[in-house]
Amino acid sequence: MKVIVDEAKCCGAGQCVLIAPEVFDQRDEDGIVVLLEPEPAEDQHTAVREAAAVCPAAAIQLEGDDA
Amino acid sequence: MSVDEQVLSYPIPNDAALDPPAEWAELRARCPVAHVTLPSGDRATLLTRYEDVKQVLADPRFTRQLNAPDAARLSADGGGVFSSEMATIIPDSGEEHQRWRRLVGKWFTAKRMNAMRPAMIRIAEDLIDDMVKRGAPGDLRAGLGFPLPVYVICDMLGVPAADRDRFSYWSDTLLNLTRYGKAEIEAAQAEFFQYMSDLVAGKRADPGDDLLSELITAGGPEDGGLSDIQILVTGMALLVAGHETTANMIGKLVSMLLADRSRWERLLADPSLIRTTVEESLRFDANSGFGLPRYLNAETEVSGAVLPRGTTVVCSMAAANRDETAFENAGEMDLTRSPNPHLAFGSGAHSCLGQALARTELQVVLEVLLRRLPTLELAVPVEELERVEGLAVGGLREVPVRW
Ligand code: HEM
Ligand code: SF4
């Protein structure tokens, strides 16, 4: 699974960080998403899928995810 | 009754405190782009399907310029706080809006919220102690739901604890335009404005570790920051945007769980469900208020219907959140539902800036209540819960509980 985030779309809601803190963070200066782990380990996949599904700005894309 | 042969009045009248009106399902299935009449008598277009609401809220052609000459008025006496002069001081679209959001947004990151959690827990515990001291039955809305969000915002803004209750009163008068007289409202607004001006001046002289100080030290507009008046209005706007919404949601969350006490018991047995339960209560809330109005500045199409430029649409997030095509068993409250991409906080560039805060507050309230008052139950039958009057935000007048 490959994760791609779009900083321009991100509205800083922090949902991704609340759900998958090992994969996502937010910049201290403006709350915009920071991708910590572009290719997260297997045990993170469920959380990452949830984060992508609920991101209010549709700023998280997943590639090569078959589930 | 068939909804597509007549012009429906909006909001749709509904007496049940927690259940949706029957019209929602019919509208979604047969009339997703419906003509409605608002309390002002003006016409608008109501959207109830999940995909439509989500798409429209994120589409910049659907603007928040509800003061356009041909935009529908919501109520005959104007739109209350939404259309007031205050609302125009904060940029509401485009790059300027994004800049404002990013300046303020740094205070609403998930990390900050986690750091604020212990203070929120303390606030919740103190308020619950007071409720217990007063004895059962008590009103959870007045005792916990209403004060908690104000106290938390006061902490963020750097308002001293001794002034919290004045803050609460000002917030209440700003929001409850029907409960207070005109003179009282104007006096409260003037006092509040003066208080905030003094607060901002004080922080400029002696900055602390709070949101207002941070906005001040970021510099003025020439340095990419905000002007004093924008800082002041931002502080007031955060209070207004975050108080009533969260306060009411606390009451509704607890009521939904106690209305079917097996839900409460399930959480007692497994508190790890608190996070998904909070999300599900936001989705399931059939009494979330008016929804979001938007003014269309270019002709477009939604669910096959052409909407002319100048249309005012109302997005019912609550109806969309019950859409069976988006949520399996949408009519069931499922405390484990995940993912739960509900629209209670809107969608897109304007989606709720305070959502991480609201989520944290709701999680903390639930966690502390489960721990401190495990025997909590409604003190009246569910049918006796009453909705609050008023247009913008839905809630319950009282949440009588015992323990
Ligand atoms: C359960 C509680 C809450 C609910 C249901 C809620 C809901 C919403 C919704 C639906 C919007 C979108 C408005 C639009 O698109 O026009 C919004 C915007 C906003 N909310 Fe919340 N909100 C809640 C709590 C809070 C809190 C606690 C704060 C901050 C203290 C807050 C601050 C804001 C702000 C500043 C905006 C405007 C964002 C912008 O224009 O970019 N909200 N809220
Ligand atoms: S959930 Fe989406 S909008 Fe929110 S911080 Fe993460 S990427 Fe940005």
XYZ file of N, CA and C and ligand atoms in Angstrom, chain B residues 64 97 100-101 108 153 238 241-242 245-246 249 292 294 317 344-346 349-350 352-354 357-358 361, ligand 1:
121
model
N -20.857 30.812 0.405
C -21.541 31.164 1.652
C -22.064 32.604 1.602
N -9.245 33.094 3.044
C -9.866 32.201 4.014
C -8.901 31.080 4.409
N -6.335 32.389 6.826
C -6.911 32.518 8.173
C -7.019 31.152 8.833
N -7.495 30.188 8.070
C -7.693 28.846 8.617
C -6.392 28.223 9.077
N -5.629 23.740 16.555
C -6.649 22.697 16.579
C -6.116 21.364 16.076
N -12.932 26.456 25.813
C -12.544 27.549 24.914
C -11.859 28.667 25.711
N -14.884 31.713 17.559
C -14.598 30.365 18.057
C -15.563 30.003 19.177
N -18.994 29.445 17.432
C -19.046 28.240 16.595
C -18.940 26.975 17.428
N -18.244 27.077 18.557
C -17.944 25.856 19.296
C -18.788 25.617 20.524
N -23.020 24.193 19.543
C -22.915 22.938 18.801
C -22.459 21.795 19.720
N -21.360 22.025 20.412
C -20.802 20.958 21.251
C -21.693 20.701 22.466
N -24.557 18.686 21.464
C -24.157 17.336 21.075
C -23.893 16.467 22.306
N -26.755 23.195 6.219
C -25.936 24.305 5.737
C -26.523 24.904 4.466
N -26.288 27.288 1.113
C -25.273 27.772 0.176
C -25.960 28.531 -0.947
N -27.267 17.645 6.253
C -26.265 16.627 6.565
C -26.898 15.487 7.350
N -21.436 15.327 9.579
C -21.877 16.224 10.655
C -21.013 17.480 10.761
N -19.753 17.381 10.356
C -18.866 18.554 10.411
C -18.716 19.215 9.041
N -19.592 18.882 8.103
C -19.475 19.436 6.764
C -18.447 18.656 5.962
N -13.203 22.436 2.084
C -12.348 23.494 2.620
C -12.944 24.202 3.836
N -14.271 24.158 3.967
C -14.908 24.845 5.094
C -15.300 23.883 6.207
N -15.636 21.777 9.462
C -15.435 22.322 10.806
C -13.964 22.386 11.225
N -13.529 23.585 11.529
C -12.156 23.791 11.986
C -11.954 23.208 13.374
N -13.019 23.190 14.154
C -12.901 22.739 15.545
C -13.215 21.275 15.739
N -11.258 19.289 18.264
C -11.623 19.721 19.615
C -12.974 19.129 20.023
N -13.947 19.255 19.141
C -15.284 18.736 19.460
C -15.219 17.237 19.740
N -13.633 16.631 23.122
C -14.545 16.963 24.224
C -15.597 15.876 24.411
C -20.252 18.782 17.791
C -19.823 20.006 17.633
C -19.694 20.729 16.322
C -20.388 20.566 15.148
C -21.504 19.569 14.842
C -19.838 21.533 14.204
C -20.275 21.655 12.892
C -19.707 22.518 11.965
C -20.059 22.548 10.556
C -21.114 21.677 9.890
C -19.279 23.499 9.962
C -19.228 23.850 8.483
C -19.830 25.178 8.159
C -19.861 25.419 6.666
O -19.424 24.586 5.855
O -20.372 26.477 6.288
C -18.446 24.079 10.995
C -17.541 25.100 10.802
C -16.753 25.653 11.793
N -16.654 25.211 13.103
Fe -17.685 23.675 13.935
N -18.865 22.257 14.821
C -18.718 21.799 16.108
C -17.812 22.246 17.060
C -16.893 23.264 16.863
C -15.915 23.712 17.836
C -15.720 23.115 19.214
C -15.247 24.758 17.274
C -14.128 25.631 17.821
C -13.980 26.040 19.007
C -15.778 24.960 15.945
C -15.346 25.923 15.068
C -15.749 26.027 13.755
C -15.254 27.047 12.847
C -14.265 28.149 13.171
C -15.888 26.815 11.604
C -15.703 27.613 10.311
C -14.636 26.974 9.488
C -14.390 27.684 8.190
O -15.181 28.523 7.791
O -13.368 27.378 7.552
N -16.774 24.030 15.729
N -18.711 23.454 12.206
